[in-house]
Amino acid sequence: MDRTQCCLSLSVQPSRGLMDEKFIVLIQNGPPGFKLTVHAFHQSEDGHKWEAFGHYTADATGTVNVSEDLSLGGTYSGVEPMGLLWSLIPVPGSKPGLRMRRLNIQIPMEVTISVYQGHQTEGFVDQVSLASVLVERWYMAPGVRRIPITEGGLTAMLFLPPGPGPFPGVLDLWGGGGKLVEYRSALLASHGFASLALDYLTNKITIETGKLVDNKYFETAYSILQQHPQVLGSRIAMVGLSLGCAITFKMAVYSDVFKLSCAVCISGSHVQPVDGSLEQMMSFFQENAQKIRVTEENHAIMRDLLLPIPADSSFKVDVGQLQCPLLLVVGEDDQNWPAHESAMDIKEMMERAGNSHLLTVLSYPNTGHLIEPPYTAHARASNFISASSGEKFIALWGGEKVAHSYAQEDAWRKMLLFLRENLYAGRNPVLPPSSHL
């Protein structure tokens, strides 16, 4: 086919949307039966380049609808409306161990979607596309406010939804890599929750003193969120991932300050020295470091650190005392944390205590540790720097790309529903303002 004779058109709707919003990619005016490649390209903030692509054949009207038509090959296959995002991989020649993470959530993730003639698998940079569209993916909806919080010695960022509020609150904790991770909180605020992202491993206090924070640090964060004039102080949830779950369990059960309406724990465990501080918790993990396995590819498997799940109650948070609804999200192929085994033990403990009616478990086969917001590119293994030890290695997170991506989409939808049901009970929920992007 002569490119000069091609009147092929490409549209992406919406071309500007939230990160968890689906889009429709439509190619029209091609010849019937025309073979083409739909390609997505993204250059991340660290300069690394990522791509995804699918192979399609135009129908009798010369049309391809990515939301409805089969991809015959590429980085994904089958009918996959959002495969151009979740199957993004580093371009050939990239260094190993890359993981895509959004750092500056005040600007969008930009993805160029293009159409190429034929079923191509490489060399896209050297070819001229038949059509291209620039797509913006945002974590912050219009009107979401981003407010640094340093009161009480905190290193935190508060995200407030558009409007006067007051809004239900979420205290958002990430895992052992430390740093202030903002993108999940920004997206939660885009869905109507005042979300406080908290750095508890690489915060100002720890940098200045060299000591890990104590439980008071988390109680201060909770109190500041609770007392904010645009937050419903009686309706606060806690969301933790990985190590953040250990903090969430401990605060939810043992703290006299925390009065949570509900809690969400993603890829975490209740196993820890109950009477210990964060420093003692990290020491406990370090003492078991000999249990870390290394694959032939030199990827570290850390799930055995907490296995077998101890019978000794002094090394497990007593979830039988939990008094708020709990949502556990676990991947059954988590190679970093024994999340599935922990969930089964938590279920058993709560059944014995008579509070299992508070528990919901979402357990996903072939899903790894890093269960992120929808359409985030899956990383089975990636570079990791421990915030506590400074050690650098490639961590094996686990998960199979397609199953993991489905789990991310399903878990996010159900988590938002769980938060709305428990934080907006008796109130009209704030609908995501994605249509205003």
PDB file of N, CA and C in Angstrom, residues 242-243 269 271-273 281-293 300-310 315 334-339 341-342 369 384 386 388 391 393:
ATOM      1  N   SER A 242       2.521  -3.502  51.197  1.00  0.00           N
ATOM      2  CA  SER A 242       3.751  -4.147  51.629  1.00  0.00           C
ATOM      3  C   SER A 242       4.071  -3.789  53.084  1.00  0.00           C
ATOM      4  N   LEU A 243       5.221  -3.157  53.341  1.00  0.00           N
ATOM      5  CA  LEU A 243       5.570  -2.776  54.710  1.00  0.00           C
ATOM      6  C   LEU A 243       4.524  -1.839  55.311  1.00  0.00           C
ATOM      7  N   SER A 269       1.474  -8.272  55.408  1.00  0.00           N
ATOM      8  CA  SER A 269       1.397  -9.329  56.413  1.00  0.00           C
ATOM      9  C   SER A 269       1.223  -8.728  57.803  1.00  0.00           C
ATOM     10  N   VAL A 271       2.547 -10.343  60.322  1.00  0.00           N
ATOM     11  CA  VAL A 271       3.660 -10.935  61.075  1.00  0.00           C
ATOM     12  C   VAL A 271       4.687  -9.854  61.410  1.00  0.00           C
ATOM     13  N   GLN A 272       4.933  -9.664  62.694  1.00  0.00           N
ATOM     14  CA  GLN A 272       5.892  -8.678  63.196  1.00  0.00           C
ATOM     15  C   GLN A 272       5.957  -8.824  64.715  1.00  0.00           C
ATOM     16  N   PRO A 273       7.035  -8.352  65.358  1.00  0.00           N
ATOM     17  CA  PRO A 273       7.055  -8.350  66.823  1.00  0.00           C
ATOM     18  C   PRO A 273       6.046  -7.340  67.350  1.00  0.00           C
ATOM     19  N   MET A 281      10.884  -3.748  64.241  1.00  0.00           N
ATOM     20  CA  MET A 281      10.251  -4.486  63.155  1.00  0.00           C
ATOM     21  C   MET A 281      11.249  -4.721  62.020  1.00  0.00           C
ATOM     22  N   MET A 282      11.984  -3.663  61.652  1.00  0.00           N
ATOM     23  CA  MET A 282      12.966  -3.786  60.580  1.00  0.00           C
ATOM     24  C   MET A 282      14.112  -4.710  60.993  1.00  0.00           C
ATOM     25  N   SER A 283      14.498  -4.660  62.268  1.00  0.00           N
ATOM     26  CA  SER A 283      15.544  -5.557  62.774  1.00  0.00           C
ATOM     27  C   SER A 283      15.089  -7.007  62.699  1.00  0.00           C
ATOM     28  N   PHE A 284      13.822  -7.240  63.009  1.00  0.00           N
ATOM     29  CA  PHE A 284      13.240  -8.582  62.944  1.00  0.00           C
ATOM     30  C   PHE A 284      13.337  -9.136  61.517  1.00  0.00           C
ATOM     31  N   PHE A 285      13.024  -8.292  60.539  1.00  0.00           N
ATOM     32  CA  PHE A 285      13.127  -8.729  59.144  1.00  0.00           C
ATOM     33  C   PHE A 285      14.588  -9.004  58.785  1.00  0.00           C
ATOM     34  N   GLN A 286      15.478  -8.133  59.251  1.00  0.00           N
ATOM     35  CA  GLN A 286      16.897  -8.266  58.945  1.00  0.00           C
ATOM     36  C   GLN A 286      17.480  -9.543  59.538  1.00  0.00           C
ATOM     37  N   GLU A 287      17.004  -9.921  60.722  1.00  0.00           N
ATOM     38  CA  GLU A 287      17.494 -11.134  61.382  1.00  0.00           C
ATOM     39  C   GLU A 287      17.177 -12.389  60.577  1.00  0.00           C
ATOM     40  N   ASN A 288      16.145 -12.293  59.749  1.00  0.00           N
ATOM     41  CA  ASN A 288      15.745 -13.436  58.935  1.00  0.00           C
ATOM     42  C   ASN A 288      16.301 -13.358  57.516  1.00  0.00           C
ATOM     43  N   ALA A 289      17.263 -12.457  57.295  1.00  0.00           N
ATOM     44  CA  ALA A 289      17.772 -12.203  55.946  1.00  0.00           C
ATOM     45  C   ALA A 289      18.365 -13.447  55.294  1.00  0.00           C
ATOM     46  N   GLN A 290      18.813 -14.399  56.113  1.00  0.00           N
ATOM     47  CA  GLN A 290      19.402 -15.619  55.546  1.00  0.00           C
ATOM     48  C   GLN A 290      18.374 -16.443  54.782  1.00  0.00           C
ATOM     49  N   LYS A 291      17.096 -16.135  54.987  1.00  0.00           N
ATOM     50  CA  LYS A 291      16.039 -16.868  54.283  1.00  0.00           C
ATOM     51  C   LYS A 291      15.809 -16.359  52.854  1.00  0.00           C
ATOM     52  N   ILE A 292      16.447 -15.247  52.500  1.00  0.00           N
ATOM     53  CA  ILE A 292      16.280 -14.701  51.150  1.00  0.00           C
ATOM     54  C   ILE A 292      16.920 -15.656  50.136  1.00  0.00           C
ATOM     55  N   ARG A 293      16.158 -15.975  49.112  1.00  0.00           N
ATOM     56  CA  ARG A 293      16.660 -16.829  48.038  1.00  0.00           C
ATOM     57  C   ARG A 293      17.018 -15.975  46.825  1.00  0.00           C
ATOM     58  N   ALA A 300      16.206 -11.405  43.807  1.00  0.00           N
ATOM     59  CA  ALA A 300      16.008 -11.770  45.208  1.00  0.00           C
ATOM     60  C   ALA A 300      14.545 -12.094  45.492  1.00  0.00           C
ATOM     61  N   ILE A 301      14.316 -13.264  46.097  1.00  0.00           N
ATOM     62  CA  ILE A 301      12.985 -13.675  46.553  1.00  0.00           C
ATOM     63  C   ILE A 301      12.962 -13.521  48.071  1.00  0.00           C
ATOM     64  N   MET A 302      12.112 -12.619  48.563  1.00  0.00           N
ATOM     65  CA  MET A 302      12.125 -12.303  49.994  1.00  0.00           C
ATOM     66  C   MET A 302      10.923 -12.831  50.764  1.00  0.00           C
ATOM     67  N   ARG A 303      10.038 -13.550  50.088  1.00  0.00           N
ATOM     68  CA  ARG A 303       8.794 -13.978  50.730  1.00  0.00           C
ATOM     69  C   ARG A 303       9.020 -14.900  51.927  1.00  0.00           C
ATOM     70  N   ASP A 304      10.165 -15.601  51.944  1.00  0.00           N
ATOM     71  CA  ASP A 304      10.435 -16.552  53.029  1.00  0.00           C
ATOM     72  C   ASP A 304      10.846 -15.874  54.332  1.00  0.00           C
ATOM     73  N   LEU A 305      11.079 -14.564  54.293  1.00  0.00           N
ATOM     74  CA  LEU A 305      11.474 -13.853  55.513  1.00  0.00           C
ATOM     75  C   LEU A 305      10.489 -14.092  56.656  1.00  0.00           C
ATOM     76  N   LEU A 306       9.214 -14.193  56.318  1.00  0.00           N
ATOM     77  CA  LEU A 306       8.172 -14.322  57.352  1.00  0.00           C
ATOM     78  C   LEU A 306       7.536 -15.703  57.371  1.00  0.00           C
ATOM     79  N   LEU A 307       8.152 -16.657  56.685  1.00  0.00           N
ATOM     80  CA  LEU A 307       7.606 -18.013  56.649  1.00  0.00           C
ATOM     81  C   LEU A 307       8.468 -18.970  57.463  1.00  0.00           C
ATOM     82  N   PRO A 308       7.861 -19.984  58.063  1.00  0.00           N
ATOM     83  CA  PRO A 308       6.407 -20.201  58.115  1.00  0.00           C
ATOM     84  C   PRO A 308       5.727 -19.162  59.001  1.00  0.00           C
ATOM     85  N   ILE A 309       4.436 -18.903  58.737  1.00  0.00           N
ATOM     86  CA  ILE A 309       3.689 -17.972  59.577  1.00  0.00           C
ATOM     87  C   ILE A 309       3.752 -18.486  61.010  1.00  0.00           C
ATOM     88  N   PRO A 310       4.268 -17.686  61.951  1.00  0.00           N
ATOM     89  CA  PRO A 310       4.481 -18.191  63.318  1.00  0.00           C
ATOM     90  C   PRO A 310       3.180 -18.493  64.051  1.00  0.00           C
ATOM     91  N   PHE A 315       4.359 -12.656  67.826  1.00  0.00           N
ATOM     92  CA  PHE A 315       4.937 -12.255  66.542  1.00  0.00           C
ATOM     93  C   PHE A 315       3.869 -12.041  65.477  1.00  0.00           C
ATOM     94  N   ASP A 334       2.907 -13.733  44.736  1.00  0.00           N
ATOM     95  CA  ASP A 334       3.746 -12.709  45.368  1.00  0.00           C
ATOM     96  C   ASP A 334       5.064 -13.350  45.816  1.00  0.00           C
ATOM     97  N   GLN A 335       6.177 -12.920  45.214  1.00  0.00           N
ATOM     98  CA  GLN A 335       7.483 -13.477  45.554  1.00  0.00           C
ATOM     99  C   GLN A 335       8.247 -12.606  46.546  1.00  0.00           C
ATOM    100  N   ASN A 336       7.644 -11.501  46.945  1.00  0.00           N
ATOM    101  CA  ASN A 336       8.322 -10.569  47.841  1.00  0.00           C
ATOM    102  C   ASN A 336       7.834 -10.678  49.278  1.00  0.00           C
ATOM    103  N   TRP A 337       6.588 -11.051  49.464  1.00  0.00           N
ATOM    104  CA  TRP A 337       5.955 -11.063  50.783  1.00  0.00           C
ATOM    105  C   TRP A 337       4.973 -12.229  50.818  1.00  0.00           C
ATOM    106  N   PRO A 338       4.840 -12.944  51.919  1.00  0.00           N
ATOM    107  CA  PRO A 338       3.893 -14.062  51.970  1.00  0.00           C
ATOM    108  C   PRO A 338       2.462 -13.556  52.201  1.00  0.00           C
ATOM    109  N   ALA A 339       1.984 -12.755  51.256  1.00  0.00           N
ATOM    110  CA  ALA A 339       0.695 -12.090  51.444  1.00  0.00           C
ATOM    111  C   ALA A 339      -0.469 -13.077  51.470  1.00  0.00           C
ATOM    112  N   GLU A 341      -0.429 -16.393  52.234  1.00  0.00           N
ATOM    113  CA  GLU A 341      -0.386 -17.190  53.459  1.00  0.00           C
ATOM    114  C   GLU A 341      -0.825 -16.353  54.669  1.00  0.00           C
ATOM    115  N   SER A 342      -0.408 -15.090  54.692  1.00  0.00           N
ATOM    116  CA  SER A 342      -0.807 -14.196  55.780  1.00  0.00           C
ATOM    117  C   SER A 342      -2.312 -13.975  55.778  1.00  0.00           C
ATOM    118  N   HIS A 369       3.430  -8.975  43.619  1.00  0.00           N
ATOM    119  CA  HIS A 369       3.450  -8.123  44.811  1.00  0.00           C
ATOM    120  C   HIS A 369       2.957  -6.705  44.529  1.00  0.00           C
ATOM    121  N   PHE A 384      15.711  -2.380  43.199  1.00  0.00           N
ATOM    122  CA  PHE A 384      15.154  -1.954  44.482  1.00  0.00           C
ATOM    123  C   PHE A 384      16.288  -1.534  45.400  1.00  0.00           C
ATOM    124  N   SER A 386      16.734  -0.739  49.386  1.00  0.00           N
ATOM    125  CA  SER A 386      16.113  -0.771  50.709  1.00  0.00           C
ATOM    126  C   SER A 386      16.353   0.548  51.426  1.00  0.00           C
ATOM    127  N   SER A 388      16.003   1.172  54.507  1.00  0.00           N
ATOM    128  CA  SER A 388      16.603   0.988  55.836  1.00  0.00           C
ATOM    129  C   SER A 388      18.080   0.624  55.769  1.00  0.00           C
ATOM    130  N   GLU A 391      20.807  -1.175  50.725  1.00  0.00           N
ATOM    131  CA  GLU A 391      21.236  -2.251  49.839  1.00  0.00           C
ATOM    132  C   GLU A 391      20.508  -2.175  48.503  1.00  0.00           C
ATOM    133  N   PHE A 393      19.541  -4.161  44.901  1.00  0.00           N
ATOM    134  CA  PHE A 393      19.433  -5.472  44.263  1.00  0.00           C
ATOM    135  C   PHE A 393      18.215  -5.461  43.355  1.00  0.00           C
TER     136      PHE A 393
END
